[in-house]
Amino acid sequence: MTPRILCQLRGLETSSDPLLSLPVFTPAPEPGILQVWTGLIAVTPPEWSLLVRGVPNAPGNLVYEVMEGIVETGWWHGPLVGNLRFRKTDQVVHLRPDVPLFGLQPVPCEAYRDEELKRTDFSPPRGDLTRTRRLVSEAMRIRTPDNPGGYRRAVLSRRRQERVDGTGETVRSLSTGCPVMQEASTPGSYEPEQPG
């Protein structure tokens, strides 16, 4: 059903407005997939895109899953849609207006360019795992069974310290409680393990 049909059913005047002809729900060519218009038309700077995904840290749905996809909104300014893949087709699905269905995450286009992806190495560490063990040990210091949420607290602490600086330069404080983050964020301190 399109917004134009809803307007006509309610007796409202419609024109040749292209927004009124956009469907809210459209079956995709693939079986079990439904495209849902978010109601948004997104425009970003040319070097940015939007990742349409499920809402982070929200429980999923047993009947359907949100499929992730990147929309290059730096050049394409059409309706921003998300895709739902249905696991079950014998149940009624209620989409509530007060519960977010999708999350939008800005992504720099260079992050998914072929040249960048080809430079990324996903090989497992080989040989001596001393450095890997040290990194994991340092990272796990912020986690305690009796006080969960150590990583979240360390991230929030880092963000507060970066905002306090105000110069635009990232503040690298040793008081964040996360040595791995400190090591990785200090220029020249991170050296990937060499295949051995």
PDB file of C-alpha atoms in Angstrom:
ATOM      1  CA  MET A   1       0.000   0.000   0.000  1.00  0.00           C
ATOM      2  CA  THR A   2       1.367   3.417  -0.944  1.00  0.00           C
ATOM      3  CA  PRO A   3       0.869   6.740   0.853  1.00  0.00           C
ATOM      4  CA  ARG A   4      -1.159   7.883  -2.202  1.00  0.00           C
ATOM      5  CA  ILE A   5      -3.677   5.064  -1.688  1.00  0.00           C
ATOM      6  CA  LEU A   6      -3.957   5.932   2.009  1.00  0.00           C
ATOM      7  CA  CYS A   7      -4.635   9.577   1.114  1.00  0.00           C
ATOM      8  CA  GLN A   8      -7.287   8.542  -1.394  1.00  0.00           C
ATOM      9  CA  LEU A   9      -8.952   6.223   1.133  1.00  0.00           C
ATOM     10  CA  ARG A  10      -9.125   9.089   3.606  1.00  0.00           C
ATOM     11  CA  GLY A  11     -10.538  11.411   0.948  1.00  0.00           C
ATOM     12  CA  LEU A  12      -7.461  13.640   0.844  1.00  0.00           C
ATOM     13  CA  GLU A  13      -6.363  15.379  -2.334  1.00  0.00           C
ATOM     14  CA  THR A  14      -3.381  13.800  -4.079  1.00  0.00           C
ATOM     15  CA  SER A  15      -1.202  15.291  -6.751  1.00  0.00           C
ATOM     16  CA  SER A  16       1.623  13.991  -8.899  1.00  0.00           C
ATOM     17  CA  ASP A  17       3.893  14.100  -5.846  1.00  0.00           C
ATOM     18  CA  PRO A  18       6.447  11.255  -6.302  1.00  0.00           C
ATOM     19  CA  LEU A  19       6.665  10.733  -2.534  1.00  0.00           C
ATOM     20  CA  LEU A  20       3.015   9.691  -2.420  1.00  0.00           C
ATOM     21  CA  SER A  21       3.622   6.885  -4.900  1.00  0.00           C
ATOM     22  CA  LEU A  22       6.447   5.244  -2.945  1.00  0.00           C
ATOM     23  CA  PRO A  23       5.396   1.858  -1.576  1.00  0.00           C
ATOM     24  CA  VAL A  24       5.984   1.279   2.123  1.00  0.00           C
ATOM     25  CA  PHE A  25       6.301  -2.492   1.623  1.00  0.00           C
ATOM     26  CA  THR A  26       7.630  -4.187  -1.506  1.00  0.00           C
ATOM     27  CA  PRO A  27       8.325  -7.897  -1.948  1.00  0.00           C
ATOM     28  CA  ALA A  28      11.870  -8.433  -3.171  1.00  0.00           C
ATOM     29  CA  PRO A  29      12.569 -10.779  -6.110  1.00  0.00           C
ATOM     30  CA  GLU A  30      14.116 -13.267  -3.672  1.00  0.00           C
ATOM     31  CA  PRO A  31      11.613 -15.448  -1.775  1.00  0.00           C
ATOM     32  CA  GLY A  32      10.928 -14.489   1.843  1.00  0.00           C
ATOM     33  CA  ILE A  33      12.391 -10.964   1.622  1.00  0.00           C
ATOM     34  CA  LEU A  34      10.353  -7.814   2.122  1.00  0.00           C
ATOM     35  CA  GLN A  35      11.681  -4.312   1.466  1.00  0.00           C
ATOM     36  CA  VAL A  36      10.450  -1.704   3.939  1.00  0.00           C
ATOM     37  CA  TRP A  37      10.696   2.009   3.209  1.00  0.00           C
ATOM     38  CA  THR A  38      11.962   3.806   6.294  1.00  0.00           C
ATOM     39  CA  GLY A  39      10.183   7.029   5.340  1.00  0.00           C
ATOM     40  CA  LEU A  40      13.577   8.643   4.837  1.00  0.00           C
ATOM     41  CA  ILE A  41      15.362  10.102   1.857  1.00  0.00           C
ATOM     42  CA  ALA A  42      19.026  10.168   2.871  1.00  0.00           C
ATOM     43  CA  VAL A  43      21.675  12.543   1.555  1.00  0.00           C
ATOM     44  CA  THR A  44      25.271  12.335   2.782  1.00  0.00           C
ATOM     45  CA  PRO A  45      28.520  13.931   1.599  1.00  0.00           C
ATOM     46  CA  PRO A  46      29.882  12.138  -1.496  1.00  0.00           C
ATOM     47  CA  GLU A  47      32.550  10.262   0.463  1.00  0.00           C
ATOM     48  CA  TRP A  48      30.012   8.721   2.904  1.00  0.00           C
ATOM     49  CA  SER A  49      27.394   5.953   2.673  1.00  0.00           C
ATOM     50  CA  LEU A  50      24.862   4.552   5.131  1.00  0.00           C
ATOM     51  CA  LEU A  51      24.813   1.017   6.480  1.00  0.00           C
ATOM     52  CA  VAL A  52      21.197  -0.052   7.014  1.00  0.00           C
ATOM     53  CA  ARG A  53      21.171  -2.722   9.702  1.00  0.00           C
ATOM     54  CA  GLY A  54      19.303  -4.010  12.693  1.00  0.00           C
ATOM     55  CA  VAL A  55      19.244  -1.874  15.804  1.00  0.00           C
ATOM     56  CA  PRO A  56      22.535  -2.483  17.685  1.00  0.00           C
ATOM     57  CA  ASN A  57      22.248  -4.233  21.041  1.00  0.00           C
ATOM     58  CA  ALA A  58      18.523  -4.874  20.563  1.00  0.00           C
ATOM     59  CA  PRO A  59      17.184  -8.419  20.638  1.00  0.00           C
ATOM     60  CA  GLY A  60      16.256  -9.806  17.259  1.00  0.00           C
ATOM     61  CA  ASN A  61      12.919 -11.187  16.153  1.00  0.00           C
ATOM     62  CA  LEU A  62      12.199 -14.900  15.879  1.00  0.00           C
ATOM     63  CA  VAL A  63      10.025 -14.478  12.799  1.00  0.00           C
ATOM     64  CA  TYR A  64      12.304 -12.246  10.704  1.00  0.00           C
ATOM     65  CA  GLU A  65      15.817 -10.861  10.577  1.00  0.00           C
ATOM     66  CA  VAL A  66      17.057  -7.506   9.333  1.00  0.00           C
ATOM     67  CA  MET A  67      19.475  -7.893   6.446  1.00  0.00           C
ATOM     68  CA  GLU A  68      22.399  -5.482   6.448  1.00  0.00           C
ATOM     69  CA  GLY A  69      23.259  -3.476   3.379  1.00  0.00           C
ATOM     70  CA  ILE A  70      25.208  -0.386   2.385  1.00  0.00           C
ATOM     71  CA  VAL A  71      23.387   2.346   0.465  1.00  0.00           C
ATOM     72  CA  GLU A  72      25.680   4.815  -1.307  1.00  0.00           C
ATOM     73  CA  THR A  73      23.751   7.912  -0.228  1.00  0.00           C
ATOM     74  CA  GLY A  74      26.567  10.193  -1.369  1.00  0.00           C
ATOM     75  CA  TRP A  75      25.274   9.922  -4.933  1.00  0.00           C
ATOM     76  CA  TRP A  76      21.938   8.059  -4.725  1.00  0.00           C
ATOM     77  CA  HIS A  77      19.229  10.087  -3.011  1.00  0.00           C
ATOM     78  CA  GLY A  78      16.223   7.801  -3.346  1.00  0.00           C
ATOM     79  CA  PRO A  79      14.050   6.222  -0.670  1.00  0.00           C
ATOM     80  CA  LEU A  80      16.089   4.544   2.049  1.00  0.00           C
ATOM     81  CA  VAL A  81      14.823   0.972   2.401  1.00  0.00           C
ATOM     82  CA  GLY A  82      15.711  -1.913   4.650  1.00  0.00           C
ATOM     83  CA  ASN A  83      15.234  -5.600   3.931  1.00  0.00           C
ATOM     84  CA  LEU A  84      13.563  -8.134   6.209  1.00  0.00           C
ATOM     85  CA  ARG A  85      14.154 -11.844   5.607  1.00  0.00           C
ATOM     86  CA  PHE A  86      11.344 -13.930   7.053  1.00  0.00           C
ATOM     87  CA  ARG A  87      12.239 -17.157   8.811  1.00  0.00           C
ATOM     88  CA  LYS A  88       8.585 -18.119   9.281  1.00  0.00           C
ATOM     89  CA  THR A  89       5.729 -17.411   6.930  1.00  0.00           C
ATOM     90  CA  ASP A  90       2.878 -18.820   8.999  1.00  0.00           C
ATOM     91  CA  GLN A  91       2.804 -16.074  11.648  1.00  0.00           C
ATOM     92  CA  VAL A  92       1.395 -12.566  11.708  1.00  0.00           C
ATOM     93  CA  VAL A  93       4.068  -9.879  12.155  1.00  0.00           C
ATOM     94  CA  HIS A  94       3.262  -6.676  14.014  1.00  0.00           C
ATOM     95  CA  LEU A  95       5.584  -3.742  13.320  1.00  0.00           C
ATOM     96  CA  ARG A  96       5.138  -1.202  16.087  1.00  0.00           C
ATOM     97  CA  PRO A  97       5.704   2.499  15.365  1.00  0.00           C
ATOM     98  CA  ASP A  98       7.355   3.018  18.779  1.00  0.00           C
ATOM     99  CA  VAL A  99       9.971   0.278  18.280  1.00  0.00           C
ATOM    100  CA  PRO A 100      12.856   0.993  15.861  1.00  0.00           C
ATOM    101  CA  LEU A 101      13.151  -1.509  13.045  1.00  0.00           C
ATOM    102  CA  PHE A 102      16.437  -0.378  11.504  1.00  0.00           C
ATOM    103  CA  GLY A 103      19.629   1.330  12.590  1.00  0.00           C
ATOM    104  CA  LEU A 104      21.570   3.630  10.265  1.00  0.00           C
ATOM    105  CA  GLN A 105      25.339   3.837  10.543  1.00  0.00           C
ATOM    106  CA  PRO A 106      27.469   6.251   8.493  1.00  0.00           C
ATOM    107  CA  VAL A 107      30.340   4.485   6.739  1.00  0.00           C
ATOM    108  CA  PRO A 108      33.188   6.160   4.828  1.00  0.00           C
ATOM    109  CA  CYS A 109      33.218   4.849   1.252  1.00  0.00           C
ATOM    110  CA  GLU A 110      36.958   4.148   1.436  1.00  0.00           C
ATOM    111  CA  ALA A 111      36.294   1.538   4.145  1.00  0.00           C
ATOM    112  CA  TYR A 112      34.771  -0.873   1.627  1.00  0.00           C
ATOM    113  CA  ARG A 113      36.723  -0.065  -1.527  1.00  0.00           C
ATOM    114  CA  ASP A 114      38.386  -3.057  -3.195  1.00  0.00           C
ATOM    115  CA  GLU A 115      41.858  -1.605  -2.697  1.00  0.00           C
ATOM    116  CA  GLU A 116      41.282  -1.229   1.043  1.00  0.00           C
ATOM    117  CA  LEU A 117      39.714  -4.655   1.482  1.00  0.00           C
ATOM    118  CA  LYS A 118      42.584  -6.333  -0.387  1.00  0.00           C
ATOM    119  CA  ARG A 119      45.084  -4.745   2.019  1.00  0.00           C
ATOM    120  CA  THR A 120      43.369  -6.307   5.026  1.00  0.00           C
ATOM    121  CA  ASP A 121      44.901  -9.536   6.284  1.00  0.00           C
ATOM    122  CA  PHE A 122      42.705 -11.934   8.242  1.00  0.00           C
ATOM    123  CA  SER A 123      45.264 -14.686   8.724  1.00  0.00           C
ATOM    124  CA  PRO A 124      45.503 -16.257  12.177  1.00  0.00           C
ATOM    125  CA  PRO A 125      48.658 -15.643  14.208  1.00  0.00           C
ATOM    126  CA  ARG A 126      51.353 -18.283  13.761  1.00  0.00           C
ATOM    127  CA  GLY A 127      54.299 -19.302  15.818  1.00  0.00           C
ATOM    128  CA  ASP A 128      54.880 -17.641  19.173  1.00  0.00           C
ATOM    129  CA  LEU A 129      51.602 -16.417  20.687  1.00  0.00           C
ATOM    130  CA  THR A 130      53.269 -14.451  23.517  1.00  0.00           C
ATOM    131  CA  ARG A 131      52.174 -11.063  22.203  1.00  0.00           C
ATOM    132  CA  THR A 132      48.631 -12.323  21.494  1.00  0.00           C
ATOM    133  CA  ARG A 133      48.357 -13.733  25.025  1.00  0.00           C
ATOM    134  CA  ARG A 134      49.588 -10.432  26.480  1.00  0.00           C
ATOM    135  CA  LEU A 135      47.039  -8.404  24.465  1.00  0.00           C
ATOM    136  CA  VAL A 136      44.163 -10.657  25.543  1.00  0.00           C
ATOM    137  CA  SER A 137      45.321 -10.609  29.159  1.00  0.00           C
ATOM    138  CA  GLU A 138      45.497  -6.795  29.171  1.00  0.00           C
ATOM    139  CA  ALA A 139      42.099  -6.481  27.503  1.00  0.00           C
ATOM    140  CA  MET A 140      40.468  -8.821  30.007  1.00  0.00           C
ATOM    141  CA  ARG A 141      41.629  -6.742  32.997  1.00  0.00           C
ATOM    142  CA  ILE A 142      38.697  -4.392  32.486  1.00  0.00           C
ATOM    143  CA  ARG A 143      36.226  -7.284  32.736  1.00  0.00           C
ATOM    144  CA  THR A 144      35.265  -8.616  36.130  1.00  0.00           C
ATOM    145  CA  PRO A 145      32.524 -11.181  36.803  1.00  0.00           C
ATOM    146  CA  ASP A 146      31.094  -9.181  39.720  1.00  0.00           C
ATOM    147  CA  ASN A 147      31.004  -5.874  37.787  1.00  0.00           C
ATOM    148  CA  PRO A 148      30.014  -6.382  34.110  1.00  0.00           C
ATOM    149  CA  GLY A 149      30.252  -3.546  31.604  1.00  0.00           C
ATOM    150  CA  GLY A 150      33.965  -2.780  31.931  1.00  0.00           C
ATOM    151  CA  TYR A 151      34.468  -2.333  28.192  1.00  0.00           C
ATOM    152  CA  ARG A 152      31.535   0.094  27.958  1.00  0.00           C
ATOM    153  CA  ARG A 153      32.869   2.125  30.894  1.00  0.00           C
ATOM    154  CA  ALA A 154      36.353   2.260  29.335  1.00  0.00           C
ATOM    155  CA  VAL A 155      34.921   3.473  25.996  1.00  0.00           C
ATOM    156  CA  LEU A 156      32.808   6.160  27.696  1.00  0.00           C
ATOM    157  CA  SER A 157      35.800   7.277  29.737  1.00  0.00           C
ATOM    158  CA  ARG A 158      37.910   7.611  26.568  1.00  0.00           C
ATOM    159  CA  ARG A 159      35.186   9.647  24.867  1.00  0.00           C
ATOM    160  CA  ARG A 160      34.872  12.007  27.845  1.00  0.00           C
ATOM    161  CA  GLN A 161      38.635  12.568  27.883  1.00  0.00           C
ATOM    162  CA  GLU A 162      38.680  13.256  24.120  1.00  0.00           C
ATOM    163  CA  ARG A 163      35.909  15.860  24.483  1.00  0.00           C
ATOM    164  CA  VAL A 164      37.698  17.583  27.368  1.00  0.00           C
ATOM    165  CA  ASP A 165      40.750  18.264  25.218  1.00  0.00           C
ATOM    166  CA  GLY A 166      38.799  20.486  22.801  1.00  0.00           C
ATOM    167  CA  THR A 167      41.728  21.028  20.406  1.00  0.00           C
ATOM    168  CA  GLY A 168      40.584  18.437  17.904  1.00  0.00           C
ATOM    169  CA  GLU A 169      43.556  16.265  18.806  1.00  0.00           C
ATOM    170  CA  THR A 170      42.802  12.917  20.386  1.00  0.00           C
ATOM    171  CA  VAL A 171      43.779  12.747  24.039  1.00  0.00           C
ATOM    172  CA  ARG A 172      45.707   9.587  24.819  1.00  0.00           C
ATOM    173  CA  SER A 173      45.330   9.060  28.522  1.00  0.00           C
ATOM    174  CA  LEU A 174      46.775   6.198  30.523  1.00  0.00           C
ATOM    175  CA  SER A 175      43.802   6.289  32.901  1.00  0.00           C
ATOM    176  CA  THR A 176      41.226   4.708  30.579  1.00  0.00           C
ATOM    177  CA  GLY A 177      41.583   1.284  32.134  1.00  0.00           C
ATOM    178  CA  CYS A 178      42.026  -0.402  28.762  1.00  0.00           C
ATOM    179  CA  PRO A 179      45.710  -0.981  27.959  1.00  0.00           C
ATOM    180  CA  VAL A 180      44.945  -2.631  24.586  1.00  0.00           C
ATOM    181  CA  MET A 181      43.008   0.423  23.450  1.00  0.00           C
ATOM    182  CA  GLN A 182      45.827   2.638  24.660  1.00  0.00           C
ATOM    183  CA  GLU A 183      48.426   0.601  22.802  1.00  0.00           C
ATOM    184  CA  ALA A 184      46.422   0.480  19.584  1.00  0.00           C
ATOM    185  CA  SER A 185      45.701   4.210  19.671  1.00  0.00           C
ATOM    186  CA  THR A 186      49.271   5.343  20.319  1.00  0.00           C
ATOM    187  CA  PRO A 187      50.961   6.115  16.987  1.00  0.00           C
ATOM    188  CA  GLY A 188      53.626   3.601  16.089  1.00  0.00           C
ATOM    189  CA  SER A 189      52.898   1.287  19.012  1.00  0.00           C
ATOM    190  CA  TYR A 190      50.914  -1.369  17.164  1.00  0.00           C
ATOM    191  CA  GLU A 191      52.839  -3.859  15.133  1.00  0.00           C
ATOM    192  CA  PRO A 192      50.943  -6.813  13.666  1.00  0.00           C
ATOM    193  CA  GLU A 193      52.346 -10.230  14.373  1.00  0.00           C
ATOM    194  CA  GLN A 194      54.518 -11.447  11.543  1.00  0.00           C
ATOM    195  CA  PRO A 195      53.678 -14.849  10.064  1.00  0.00           C
ATOM    196  CA  GLY A 196      56.290 -17.245  11.267  1.00  0.00           C
TER     197      GLY A 196
END
